[in-house]
Steps between C-alpha positions, in 0.01 A plus 500: 500500500548873448297495179231292667472746788465791257228315308305431820541863610359621167211254507417587861514874435278477194244285682500737796437800274228315309332400827460867589286563192264202515139560597432157648596459865586132464713564189685773688578262787603215269726719288645667808568166666668359191703821469623471859596136446690593181683779682596265784630245251703779338650586840588136567665465158698819555612384845611163361690661213703712744609208719864396460570150385618346826605172348750677277699629800493178700841333501544161653876444532587164645865434577 
C-alpha cells in the first residue's frame, strides 16, 4: 500500500502541474479533477498502510 500511495501521489502531482500549463479550459478542469482524485486515492492508501493489523492482536482465550 505504501508503494501504491507514492505512485498515486506522483501521478496526481504530475497531472496537477500539467493542468497549469494547458491552454484549454476544459482540459485544465479535467486534468485538475483527475489529479485531485489521484491525490485523494494516495491519501487513502497511505492511511490504510499505517493502520495496525487489529486481527493480529486479538486473542480469544477460552478456558
